[in-house]
Coordinates of C-alpha atoms in Angstrom, one line a residue:
M1 CA 0.0 0.0 0.0
P2 CA 1.4 3.5 -0.7
S3 CA 2.5 5.4 2.4
S4 CA 1.1 8.7 3.4
P5 CA 3.3 11.8 2.8
S6 CA 5.1 13.1 5.8
L7 CA 3.6 16.2 7.5
A8 CA 7.1 17.6 8.0
T9 CA 7.9 17.5 4.3
G10 CA 4.6 18.6 2.9
P11 CA 2.7 16.8 0.1
A12 CA 4.3 14.2 -2.1
P13 CA 5.6 15.4 -5.4
A14 CA 3.5 14.6 -8.5
S15 CA 3.9 11.2 -9.9
P16 CA 5.9 11.1 -13.1
P17 CA 4.0 10.2 -16.3
H18 CA 3.4 6.5 -16.9
A19 CA 5.8 6.5 -19.9
V20 CA 8.7 7.8 -17.7
R21 CA 7.9 5.3 -15.0
D22 CA 7.7 2.5 -17.5
R23 CA 11.1 3.4 -19.0
R24 CA 12.6 3.5 -15.6
A25 CA 11.1 0.1 -14.9
D26 CA 12.4 -1.3 -18.2
L27 CA 15.9 0.0 -17.4
T28 CA 15.8 -1.5 -14.0
V29 CA 14.9 -4.9 -15.4
V30 CA 17.7 -4.7 -17.9
L31 CA 20.2 -4.0 -15.1
V32 CA 18.9 -6.7 -12.8
A33 CA 18.9 -9.3 -15.6
L34 CA 22.5 -8.3 -16.6
V35 CA 23.7 -8.5 -13.0
L36 CA 22.2 -11.9 -12.6
A37 CA 23.7 -13.1 -15.9
V38 CA 27.2 -12.0 -15.0
W39 CA 26.7 -13.3 -11.4
V40 CA 25.8 -16.8 -12.6
T41 CA 28.8 -16.9 -15.0
S42 CA 31.2 -14.9 -12.8
G43 CA 33.6 -17.8 -12.2
L44 CA 34.4 -17.9 -15.9
W45 CA 34.8 -14.1 -16.2
R46 CA 37.7 -14.3 -13.8
D47 CA 39.8 -15.8 -16.6
P48 CA 37.8 -16.8 -19.7
N49 CA 40.7 -18.6 -21.4
G50 CA 42.0 -20.2 -18.3
R51 CA 38.9 -21.6 -16.5
A52 CA 36.3 -24.2 -17.3
I53 CA 33.0 -25.2 -15.9
T54 CA 33.7 -27.9 -13.3
V55 CA 30.8 -30.2 -13.9
N56 CA 30.7 -30.0 -17.7
S57 CA 34.0 -29.1 -19.2
S58 CA 33.4 -31.6 -22.0
D59 CA 30.4 -29.8 -23.4
Q60 CA 32.2 -26.4 -22.9
A61 CA 35.1 -27.8 -25.0
L62 CA 32.6 -29.1 -27.6
F63 CA 30.8 -25.7 -28.0
E64 CA 34.1 -23.9 -28.2
W65 CA 35.2 -26.2 -31.0
L66 CA 31.8 -25.7 -32.8
L67 CA 32.4 -21.9 -32.6
A68 CA 35.9 -22.2 -34.0
F69 CA 35.0 -24.7 -36.7
G70 CA 31.9 -22.8 -37.8
G71 CA 33.8 -19.6 -38.2
H72 CA 36.6 -21.5 -40.1
A73 CA 34.1 -23.2 -42.3
V74 CA 32.4 -19.9 -43.3
T75 CA 35.6 -18.1 -44.0
H76 CA 37.1 -21.0 -46.0
G77 CA 34.1 -22.0 -47.9
D78 CA 33.8 -25.4 -46.2
N79 CA 30.6 -27.2 -45.3
P80 CA 29.6 -26.0 -41.8
L81 CA 27.3 -29.1 -41.2
F82 CA 29.8 -31.9 -42.0
T83 CA 33.5 -32.2 -41.2
N84 CA 36.3 -34.6 -41.6
L85 CA 38.6 -32.7 -39.2
I86 CA 37.4 -35.0 -36.3
N87 CA 36.6 -38.7 -36.3
V88 CA 38.9 -39.3 -39.3
P89 CA 38.4 -41.0 -41.7
D90 CA 34.6 -41.2 -41.3
G91 CA 33.9 -37.6 -40.3
V92 CA 31.0 -36.2 -38.3
N93 CA 27.5 -35.2 -39.3
L94 CA 27.0 -31.9 -37.4
A95 CA 23.4 -31.6 -38.5
V96 CA 22.5 -34.4 -36.1
N97 CA 24.6 -32.7 -33.4
T98 CA 24.0 -29.4 -31.7
S99 CA 25.9 -27.4 -34.3
I100 CA 24.7 -23.9 -33.2
T101 CA 25.5 -22.8 -36.8
V102 CA 23.9 -19.4 -36.5
Y103 CA 25.9 -18.5 -33.4
A104 CA 29.1 -19.8 -35.1
V105 CA 28.5 -17.6 -38.1
V106 CA 27.3 -14.4 -36.3
F107 CA 30.0 -14.5 -33.7
A108 CA 32.8 -15.6 -36.1
P109 CA 34.5 -12.2 -36.0
L110 CA 34.5 -12.2 -32.2
T111 CA 35.8 -15.8 -32.2
Y112 CA 38.8 -14.8 -34.4
L113 CA 39.3 -11.7 -32.2
I114 CA 39.2 -13.1 -28.7
G115 CA 39.2 -16.8 -29.1
P116 CA 36.6 -19.6 -28.7
P117 CA 36.6 -19.8 -24.9
A118 CA 35.9 -16.1 -24.4
T119 CA 33.3 -16.1 -27.2
F120 CA 31.6 -19.1 -25.6
L121 CA 31.4 -17.0 -22.3
V122 CA 30.0 -14.0 -24.1
I123 CA 27.3 -16.1 -25.8
L124 CA 26.4 -17.9 -22.6
T125 CA 26.0 -14.6 -20.7
L126 CA 24.0 -13.0 -23.5
N127 CA 21.8 -16.0 -23.6
L128 CA 20.7 -15.6 -20.0
L129 CA 20.3 -11.9 -20.4
A130 CA 18.4 -12.1 -23.7
T131 CA 16.1 -14.8 -22.3
A132 CA 15.1 -12.5 -19.4
L133 CA 14.6 -9.5 -21.6
A134 CA 12.6 -11.4 -24.3
W135 CA 10.2 -12.8 -21.7
Y136 CA 9.9 -9.4 -20.1
W137 CA 9.1 -7.8 -23.4
L138 CA 6.4 -10.4 -24.1
F139 CA 4.9 -10.0 -20.7
S140 CA 5.0 -6.3 -20.5
R141 CA 3.8 -5.5 -24.0
H142 CA 1.3 -8.3 -24.6
L143 CA 0.2 -10.2 -21.4
V144 CA 0.2 -7.9 -18.3
R145 CA -0.1 -4.3 -17.5
S146 CA 2.2 -4.2 -14.4
R147 CA 5.9 -3.9 -15.1
L148 CA 6.6 -5.5 -11.8
A149 CA 4.5 -8.5 -12.7
A150 CA 6.3 -8.8 -16.0
A151 CA 9.7 -8.5 -14.4
V152 CA 9.0 -11.2 -11.8
G153 CA 7.6 -13.6 -14.3
A154 CA 10.5 -13.0 -16.8
L155 CA 13.3 -13.2 -14.3
F156 CA 11.9 -16.4 -12.8
I157 CA 11.8 -18.1 -16.2
A158 CA 15.3 -16.9 -17.3
Y159 CA 17.0 -17.9 -14.0
S160 CA 14.8 -20.8 -13.1
P161 CA 16.6 -24.0 -11.8
G162 CA 16.5 -25.6 -15.3
M163 CA 18.0 -22.6 -17.0
V164 CA 20.8 -22.2 -14.4
S165 CA 21.5 -25.9 -14.6
H166 CA 21.8 -25.9 -18.4
A167 CA 24.0 -22.8 -18.0
N168 CA 26.7 -25.4 -17.2
A169 CA 27.9 -25.1 -20.8
H170 CA 24.7 -25.7 -22.9
L171 CA 24.6 -22.9 -25.3
N172 CA 21.6 -24.5 -27.0
W173 CA 19.3 -24.8 -24.0
T174 CA 20.2 -21.4 -22.5
A175 CA 19.0 -19.8 -25.7
G176 CA 15.6 -19.4 -24.1
W177 CA 15.0 -16.1 -25.8
L178 CA 13.8 -18.0 -28.8
V179 CA 10.7 -19.2 -27.0
P180 CA 8.9 -15.9 -26.4
L181 CA 9.8 -14.8 -29.9
L182 CA 8.2 -18.0 -31.3
I183 CA 5.1 -17.5 -29.1
W184 CA 4.8 -13.9 -30.3
R185 CA 5.1 -14.7 -34.0
L186 CA 2.8 -17.7 -33.8
F187 CA 0.0 -15.8 -32.3
A188 CA 0.6 -13.0 -34.8
L189 CA -0.7 -15.4 -37.5
R190 CA -4.2 -14.6 -36.2
R191 CA -4.1 -11.1 -37.6
P192 CA -6.1 -10.8 -40.9
G193 CA -4.4 -9.6 -44.0
H194 CA -0.8 -10.3 -42.9
W195 CA -0.6 -14.1 -43.1
L196 CA 2.1 -14.0 -45.9
R197 CA 4.4 -11.7 -44.1
D198 CA 3.8 -13.1 -40.6
G199 CA 4.2 -16.7 -41.9
A200 CA 7.5 -15.8 -43.6
I201 CA 8.9 -14.1 -40.5
L202 CA 7.9 -17.2 -38.4
G203 CA 9.5 -19.5 -40.9
V204 CA 12.9 -17.6 -40.7
L205 CA 12.7 -17.7 -36.9
V206 CA 12.0 -21.4 -37.0
A207 CA 15.1 -22.0 -39.2
V208 CA 17.2 -19.9 -36.7
A209 CA 15.8 -21.9 -33.7
F210 CA 16.5 -25.2 -35.5
S211 CA 20.1 -24.3 -36.0
I212 CA 20.7 -23.2 -32.4
A213 CA 18.5 -25.6 -30.4
A214 CA 16.6 -28.2 -32.5
E215 CA 15.4 -30.1 -29.4
G216 CA 14.2 -27.0 -27.8
L217 CA 12.3 -26.0 -30.9
F218 CA 10.7 -29.4 -31.0
F219 CA 9.5 -29.1 -27.3
T220 CA 8.3 -25.5 -28.0
A221 CA 6.3 -26.7 -31.0
L222 CA 4.7 -29.5 -29.0
A223 CA 3.9 -27.2 -26.1
L224 CA 2.3 -24.6 -28.3
G225 CA 0.4 -27.2 -30.2
V226 CA -1.1 -28.5 -26.9
F227 CA -1.9 -25.0 -25.7
V228 CA -3.5 -23.8 -28.9
A229 CA -5.6 -27.0 -29.2
V230 CA -6.9 -26.8 -25.6
W231 CA -7.5 -23.1 -25.8
A232 CA -9.4 -23.3 -29.1
L233 CA -11.6 -26.2 -28.0
H234 CA -12.7 -24.3 -24.9
P235 CA -16.3 -23.1 -25.3
A236 CA -15.3 -19.5 -24.6
H237 CA -13.0 -19.4 -27.6
R238 CA -14.5 -21.8 -30.2
A239 CA -16.1 -19.1 -32.2
E240 CA -13.0 -17.0 -32.2
A241 CA -10.9 -20.0 -33.1
R242 CA -13.1 -20.9 -36.1
A243 CA -13.0 -17.3 -37.3
V244 CA -9.2 -17.0 -37.3
L245 CA -8.5 -20.6 -38.4
P246 CA -8.3 -20.0 -42.2
N247 CA -5.8 -17.1 -41.8
F248 CA -3.9 -19.1 -39.1
L249 CA -3.5 -22.1 -41.4
R250 CA -2.4 -20.0 -44.3
G251 CA 0.3 -18.4 -42.2
L252 CA 1.4 -21.8 -41.0
G253 CA 1.6 -23.0 -44.5
V254 CA 3.9 -20.1 -45.4
T255 CA 6.0 -20.9 -42.3
A256 CA 6.4 -24.5 -43.4
V257 CA 7.4 -23.5 -46.9
V258 CA 10.0 -20.8 -45.8
A259 CA 11.4 -23.0 -43.0
G260 CA 11.5 -26.0 -45.2
A261 CA 13.4 -24.2 -48.0
L262 CA 15.9 -22.8 -45.5
L263 CA 16.4 -26.1 -43.7
S264 CA 16.1 -28.5 -46.7
Y265 CA 19.8 -29.4 -46.7
P266 CA 20.2 -29.6 -42.9
L267 CA 17.1 -31.8 -42.7
W268 CA 18.4 -34.0 -45.4
L269 CA 21.7 -34.4 -43.6
H270 CA 19.8 -35.0 -40.3
F271 CA 17.6 -37.8 -41.6
A272 CA 19.4 -39.2 -44.7
G273 CA 23.0 -37.9 -44.7
P274 CA 26.2 -39.8 -43.9
Q275 CA 27.0 -40.6 -40.3
R276 CA 23.4 -40.2 -39.3
F277 CA 21.7 -42.3 -36.6
H278 CA 18.3 -42.8 -35.1
G279 CA 17.6 -42.1 -31.4
T280 CA 20.5 -41.5 -29.0
G281 CA 22.6 -43.6 -26.8
F282 CA 21.1 -42.0 -23.7
D283 CA 19.0 -44.2 -21.4
P284 CA 15.5 -42.6 -21.2
V285 CA 15.0 -44.1 -17.8
I286 CA 18.2 -42.5 -16.4
H287 CA 17.5 -39.2 -18.2
S288 CA 13.9 -38.8 -16.9
E289 CA 12.7 -36.5 -14.2
D290 CA 12.3 -37.9 -10.7
I291 CA 8.8 -37.2 -9.3
A292 CA 10.4 -35.9 -6.1
A293 CA 12.7 -33.6 -8.1
F294 CA 9.8 -31.2 -8.7
A295 CA 9.6 -30.5 -4.9
A296 CA 13.4 -30.5 -4.4
F297 CA 15.8 -27.5 -4.5
P298 CA 18.6 -27.1 -7.1
R299 CA 22.2 -27.2 -6.1
R300 CA 23.2 -23.9 -7.6
S301 CA 20.8 -21.8 -5.6
L302 CA 20.6 -20.1 -2.2
A303 CA 18.8 -23.2 -0.9
G304 CA 21.5 -25.4 -2.3
E305 CA 24.2 -23.3 -0.7
V306 CA 22.7 -24.0 2.8
G307 CA 22.6 -27.7 2.2
L308 CA 19.0 -28.2 0.9
G309 CA 20.1 -29.2 -2.6
T310 CA 19.7 -32.8 -3.8
S311 CA 21.2 -35.1 -6.4
L312 CA 18.0 -36.4 -7.9
A313 CA 19.1 -35.4 -11.4
P314 CA 21.3 -37.7 -13.5
N315 CA 24.0 -35.0 -13.5
P316 CA 24.2 -31.3 -12.4
T317 CA 23.3 -30.1 -15.9
E318 CA 19.9 -31.7 -15.9
E319 CA 18.1 -30.2 -12.9
N320 CA 15.1 -29.4 -15.2
S321 CA 12.4 -28.9 -12.5
F322 CA 13.6 -28.5 -8.9
F323 CA 11.1 -25.8 -8.0
G324 CA 10.8 -26.6 -4.3
V325 CA 7.7 -27.1 -2.2
P326 CA 7.1 -23.4 -1.5
L327 CA 6.9 -22.5 -5.2
L328 CA 4.7 -25.4 -6.0
V329 CA 2.3 -24.3 -3.3
L330 CA 2.4 -20.7 -4.4
T331 CA 1.7 -21.8 -8.0
V332 CA -1.4 -23.7 -7.0
V333 CA -2.6 -20.8 -4.8
C334 CA -2.0 -18.4 -7.8
F335 CA -4.0 -20.7 -10.1
V336 CA -6.9 -20.9 -7.7
A337 CA -7.0 -17.2 -7.0
L338 CA -6.8 -16.4 -10.7
W339 CA -9.5 -18.9 -11.6
R340 CA -11.9 -17.5 -9.0
R341 CA -11.8 -14.0 -10.4
A342 CA -11.4 -14.9 -14.1
D343 CA -13.9 -14.3 -16.8
P344 CA -14.6 -17.2 -19.3
G345 CA -11.9 -16.0 -21.6
R346 CA -9.2 -15.9 -18.9
R347 CA -10.4 -19.3 -17.6
A348 CA -9.8 -20.8 -21.0
V349 CA -6.2 -19.5 -20.9
L350 CA -5.8 -20.9 -17.4
W351 CA -7.3 -24.2 -18.4
A352 CA -4.9 -24.5 -21.3
L353 CA -1.9 -23.6 -19.1
G354 CA -2.9 -26.2 -16.5
I355 CA -3.4 -29.0 -19.0
L356 CA 0.0 -28.1 -20.6
A357 CA 1.8 -28.2 -17.3
V358 CA 0.3 -31.5 -16.3
I359 CA 1.0 -33.2 -19.7
F360 CA 4.7 -32.1 -19.8
T361 CA 5.2 -33.0 -16.1
V362 CA 3.9 -36.5 -16.6
L363 CA 5.9 -36.9 -19.9
S364 CA 9.1 -35.8 -18.1
F365 CA 8.8 -38.8 -15.8
G366 CA 10.0 -40.9 -18.7
P367 CA 9.0 -44.5 -19.5
V368 CA 9.0 -45.6 -15.9
A369 CA 8.3 -43.4 -12.9
K370 CA 11.0 -42.8 -10.3
I371 CA 10.4 -41.5 -6.8
D372 CA 13.3 -40.2 -4.7
G373 CA 15.7 -42.2 -6.8
R374 CA 13.8 -45.5 -6.7
R375 CA 12.3 -46.9 -9.8
T376 CA 8.7 -48.0 -9.6
E377 CA 6.7 -50.5 -11.7
L378 CA 4.4 -47.8 -12.9
P379 CA 4.5 -47.3 -16.7
M380 CA 4.2 -43.8 -18.0
P381 CA 2.9 -42.3 -21.3
F382 CA 6.5 -41.7 -22.5
D383 CA 7.0 -45.4 -22.7
L384 CA 4.7 -45.4 -25.9
L385 CA 5.6 -41.9 -27.2
G386 CA 9.3 -42.5 -26.8
Q387 CA 9.1 -45.1 -29.6
L388 CA 8.1 -42.5 -32.2
P389 CA 10.6 -41.0 -34.6
V390 CA 12.2 -37.7 -33.4
V391 CA 10.7 -38.3 -30.0
N392 CA 13.1 -41.1 -29.5
A393 CA 16.0 -38.7 -29.8
A394 CA 14.7 -36.4 -27.0
L395 CA 15.6 -36.8 -23.3
P396 CA 12.3 -37.0 -21.3
A397 CA 13.7 -35.1 -18.3
R398 CA 14.0 -32.0 -20.4
L399 CA 10.3 -31.9 -21.1
A400 CA 10.0 -30.5 -17.5
L401 CA 11.6 -27.3 -18.8
V402 CA 8.2 -26.4 -20.3
V403 CA 6.7 -26.2 -16.9
A404 CA 8.9 -23.2 -15.8
P405 CA 7.3 -20.7 -18.3
V406 CA 3.9 -21.9 -17.2
I407 CA 4.7 -21.0 -13.6
G408 CA 6.2 -17.7 -14.8
V409 CA 3.0 -16.8 -16.6
L410 CA 0.9 -17.6 -13.5
L411 CA 3.2 -15.6 -11.3
A412 CA 3.0 -12.6 -13.7
Y413 CA -0.8 -12.9 -14.0
T414 CA -1.3 -13.0 -10.2
L415 CA 1.0 -10.0 -9.5
D416 CA -0.7 -8.1 -12.3
Q417 CA -4.1 -8.8 -10.8
L418 CA -2.9 -7.8 -7.3
R419 CA -1.4 -4.6 -8.6
A420 CA -4.7 -3.7 -10.4
A421 CA -6.9 -4.5 -7.5
P422 CA -4.9 -4.8 -4.3
P423 CA -6.4 -6.9 -1.4
R424 CA -8.7 -5.0 0.9
H425 CA -6.9 -6.1 4.0
R426 CA -3.2 -5.3 4.7
S427 CA -2.8 -8.8 6.2
A428 CA -3.8 -10.3 2.8
E429 CA -1.3 -8.1 1.0
L430 CA 1.4 -9.0 3.4
A431 CA 0.6 -12.7 3.0
W432 CA 1.0 -12.5 -0.7
A433 CA 4.3 -10.7 -0.4
V434 CA 5.6 -13.3 2.1
G435 CA 4.4 -16.1 -0.2
F436 CA 6.3 -14.8 -3.2
V437 CA 9.5 -14.2 -1.1
V438 CA 9.4 -17.6 0.6
A439 CA 8.8 -19.3 -2.8
L440 CA 11.4 -17.4 -4.9
L441 CA 14.2 -16.4 -2.6
P442 CA 15.5 -20.0 -2.1
L443 CA 15.8 -20.3 -5.9
V444 CA 18.0 -17.2 -6.4
P445 CA 20.9 -18.7 -8.4
T446 CA 24.5 -18.9 -7.2
P447 CA 27.5 -18.8 -9.6
L448 CA 28.4 -21.9 -11.6
L449 CA 31.3 -23.9 -10.3
T450 CA 34.5 -23.4 -12.3
R451 CA 38.1 -24.7 -12.2
E452 CA 41.4 -23.9 -13.8
R453 CA 41.8 -25.7 -17.1
E454 CA 45.0 -27.2 -18.4
P455 CA 46.7 -24.7 -20.7
I456 CA 46.9 -25.4 -24.4
P457 CA 50.6 -26.5 -25.0
Q458 CA 53.1 -24.1 -26.5
F459 CA 53.6 -26.8 -29.1
I460 CA 50.2 -25.9 -30.4
T461 CA 50.0 -22.2 -29.7
S462 CA 53.4 -21.5 -31.3
G463 CA 52.5 -23.5 -34.4
T464 CA 55.4 -25.9 -33.9
W465 CA 52.9 -28.8 -34.7
K466 CA 53.1 -27.8 -38.4
E467 CA 56.7 -29.2 -38.5
Y468 CA 55.4 -32.7 -37.5
V469 CA 52.1 -32.9 -39.5
S470 CA 51.5 -32.4 -43.2
P471 CA 48.8 -29.8 -44.2
G472 CA 45.5 -31.4 -43.2
G473 CA 47.3 -34.4 -41.7
V474 CA 46.4 -36.3 -38.6
L475 CA 47.9 -35.9 -35.2
T476 CA 46.4 -37.2 -32.0
P477 CA 46.8 -36.5 -28.3
V478 CA 47.0 -39.4 -25.9
P479 CA 44.6 -40.4 -24.5
L480 CA 42.7 -40.0 -27.7
A481 CA 40.0 -37.3 -27.9
V482 CA 36.6 -38.3 -26.6
D483 CA 34.1 -36.5 -24.3
I484 CA 36.2 -37.2 -21.2
Y485 CA 39.4 -36.2 -22.9
P486 CA 38.6 -33.0 -24.8
D487 CA 42.2 -31.8 -25.4
G488 CA 42.3 -32.7 -29.1
Q489 CA 39.3 -30.6 -29.9
R490 CA 40.5 -27.7 -27.7
W491 CA 43.8 -27.7 -29.6
Q492 CA 42.1 -27.9 -32.9
A493 CA 39.8 -25.0 -32.0
Y494 CA 42.8 -22.9 -31.1
A495 CA 44.5 -23.7 -34.4
L496 CA 41.4 -22.9 -36.5
S497 CA 40.5 -19.7 -34.7
H498 CA 44.1 -18.4 -34.8
R499 CA 44.4 -19.2 -38.6
Q500 CA 47.2 -21.6 -38.1
G501 CA 45.9 -24.1 -40.6
E502 CA 44.2 -27.5 -40.3
F503 CA 45.1 -30.7 -38.7
S504 CA 42.8 -33.6 -38.2
I505 CA 42.3 -35.9 -35.2
P506 CA 40.8 -39.4 -34.7
G507 CA 37.8 -39.6 -32.4
G508 CA 36.4 -36.5 -30.7
F509 CA 33.3 -35.5 -28.7
F510 CA 30.2 -35.9 -31.0
L511 CA 27.1 -37.9 -31.5
G512 CA 27.4 -40.5 -34.2
P513 CA 26.3 -44.0 -35.3
G514 CA 27.5 -47.2 -33.6
G515 CA 25.2 -47.5 -30.6
P516 CA 23.1 -50.5 -29.7
D517 CA 20.1 -51.3 -31.9
G518 CA 21.3 -48.9 -34.6
R519 CA 21.1 -45.9 -32.2
G520 CA 23.7 -43.2 -31.8
R521 CA 26.5 -43.1 -29.3
I522 CA 28.9 -40.5 -27.9
G523 CA 32.1 -40.5 -29.8
P524 CA 33.5 -43.2 -32.1
V525 CA 33.4 -47.0 -31.5
P526 CA 36.4 -47.7 -29.3
R527 CA 39.5 -49.2 -31.0
P528 CA 42.5 -50.9 -29.3
L529 CA 44.8 -47.9 -29.2
S530 CA 42.1 -45.6 -27.6
A531 CA 41.2 -48.3 -25.1
L532 CA 44.9 -48.9 -24.1
M533 CA 45.5 -45.2 -23.5
D534 CA 42.2 -44.8 -21.6
Q535 CA 43.2 -47.7 -19.3
A536 CA 46.6 -46.2 -18.6
G537 CA 45.2 -42.8 -17.9
R538 CA 42.4 -44.0 -15.6
T539 CA 44.3 -46.6 -13.6
G540 CA 47.9 -45.4 -13.6
L541 CA 49.0 -48.9 -14.7
V542 CA 50.7 -49.7 -18.0
P543 CA 48.7 -52.4 -19.8
I544 CA 50.3 -55.6 -20.8
I545 CA 51.7 -55.2 -24.4
T546 CA 51.8 -58.3 -26.5
D547 CA 52.7 -58.9 -30.2
G548 CA 48.9 -59.1 -30.9
T549 CA 48.5 -55.7 -29.2
R550 CA 51.2 -54.2 -31.3
R551 CA 49.5 -55.5 -34.5
D552 CA 46.2 -54.1 -33.4
V553 CA 47.8 -50.7 -32.7
A554 CA 49.6 -50.7 -36.0
A555 CA 46.2 -51.3 -37.7
D556 CA 44.8 -48.4 -35.8
L557 CA 47.6 -46.1 -36.9
R558 CA 47.0 -47.1 -40.6
H559 CA 43.2 -46.7 -40.2
W560 CA 43.6 -43.2 -38.9
Q561 CA 46.8 -42.3 -40.9
I562 CA 48.3 -40.8 -37.8
E563 CA 51.5 -38.8 -38.4
A564 CA 52.3 -37.7 -34.8
V565 CA 51.3 -38.7 -31.3
I566 CA 51.4 -35.9 -28.7
L567 CA 51.4 -36.1 -24.9
P568 CA 51.2 -32.8 -23.0
D569 CA 52.6 -32.4 -19.5
A570 CA 49.0 -32.0 -18.2
V571 CA 46.1 -33.9 -19.7
H572 CA 42.6 -32.6 -19.1
G573 CA 40.3 -35.3 -17.7
A574 CA 36.7 -34.1 -17.5
K575 CA 35.6 -36.7 -14.9
F576 CA 38.9 -37.7 -13.2
E577 CA 42.6 -36.9 -12.9
V578 CA 44.7 -38.5 -15.6
D579 CA 48.0 -40.3 -14.9
E580 CA 50.2 -38.7 -17.5
E581 CA 53.2 -40.8 -16.5
A582 CA 51.4 -44.1 -17.1
V583 CA 50.2 -42.8 -20.5
R584 CA 53.8 -41.8 -21.5
R585 CA 55.2 -45.2 -20.5
T586 CA 52.4 -47.0 -22.4
A587 CA 53.0 -44.9 -25.5
T588 CA 56.8 -45.5 -25.2
E589 CA 56.1 -49.3 -25.1
L590 CA 54.1 -49.0 -28.3
F591 CA 56.0 -46.3 -30.3
G592 CA 59.5 -46.2 -28.9
E593 CA 61.3 -43.3 -27.1
P594 CA 59.6 -39.9 -27.6
Q595 CA 61.1 -36.6 -28.6
R596 CA 60.8 -33.7 -26.3
V597 CA 59.5 -30.7 -28.2
D598 CA 58.6 -27.4 -26.5
D599 CA 56.3 -28.6 -23.6
V600 CA 55.1 -31.9 -25.0
W601 CA 56.3 -35.4 -25.8
V602 CA 56.1 -36.3 -29.5
W603 CA 56.2 -39.7 -31.2
R604 CA 56.6 -39.5 -35.0
I605 CA 54.7 -42.2 -36.8
P606 CA 56.4 -43.3 -40.0
P607 CA 54.1 -43.7 -43.1
A608 CA 52.4 -47.1 -43.3

């Protein structure tokens, strides 16, 4: 409630015009969103080129490589969606991976200027900021009147537990700014007389979203389909839905044509190109949301800092719900309060939001429900839906990400209603304020955990490697590059972004064929040399080397056409510490005594 002016100071000054207040509110939201974005990523800002995200340095290295390769492909006229620089000789189909092509192209000048790690950090921070601002714009300009309501809803969505969790190196999932733009342009198709232009704009936006976050686009399309269907079938909106349907369908047709034309080659690569696969190698039961996770608190939050966080997610990057009991209770109270005061049109919207939240919550439980880490015998709808094409490539736990925007909308609607018609009793107003604070304060994010990363060897940064590898030839670090040993791709990203030239590597971190039942897998199918080096690095023991082992390794060297094997003084292990001495002794047993060059050990491999 507004306070009365003090008698000592006279009457309060006149209120500024609404436009001025709104601009001040907008600026405040921008500043708050920026502070939160920098706060969450602050560990990396301490040294962008020298630090990595602790719990997901593999994905960070992958996205840094994608930025470097994408910029290199554009400036050299190469195919940005297929490469033979990794996983030689088979190559990698980047259309079935998260290739973030638009980011790689748009930020190519910055990548060349400041390097892939710093560019990665800039994009990650901008993703969080842009997500908050895009939702705030949608709320404040189209859904609610109160700037405060718009700010609370937008900031909650942008810094919800799922978004902060995926800020652990996922440049695709943190691009949440795409969702409010897709919502805005989809509902613009209802306008009469603009179906051609609006459909074309949405088609371009769909193509951009596909190139940045194809899985997120798929979830958004499913969610909007459910919402529109439930909203249109409600008695309060059936007449309006029938009236706008022809224009809406014409606009969608244009969207399909434009998006299809722009994505024709990526879609062909995705579904019919070389090195494609169907489904993924991820277990949908493991990567499903625990029922108890919805009431739990995330680890990177104020609640998590005081010990209330849990480990119900398969890993720290997949805390897709984790709303906590207070927020769940507040959401239900908001829904009931809104329903009681809503007219039929608003009730149709609430009904659609409620159905949407329930459907995606249940689907996120995966094929078999889990409660507090224990699997039940209760089958879930995803058990059937997960067999469908495209759906079988999605991780069910991530469907819970759709619930956060629903909660954000309900929070914004409720605050907007309270601001328009505040409660008659001060106790009720206080109760609402306390409820929002108790529900949202524990979820305020804390910075991502970071660690120092092993430096890129001088052998690479100085360009000395070019004396040991022919142009475009193959070198390999040991252990060989896979998701848990990202050095090879980090070195390659440095060379590409610093215009040193090209070298290829066997293996790498990517999704490709070779998994069970024709599904995909992470990285290449293991071969003897990669298995030996992995064993040495993990255990600290030199494997037994026999004549058969040497023949197998020689076959691997011929298969990959390796010219040089490189061991740095410090190997980055994404999940564990690597025993470099055991790796060196194993490589010496296989290839003979190494040569010390700059700060690495080098084994020259003679031509086959």
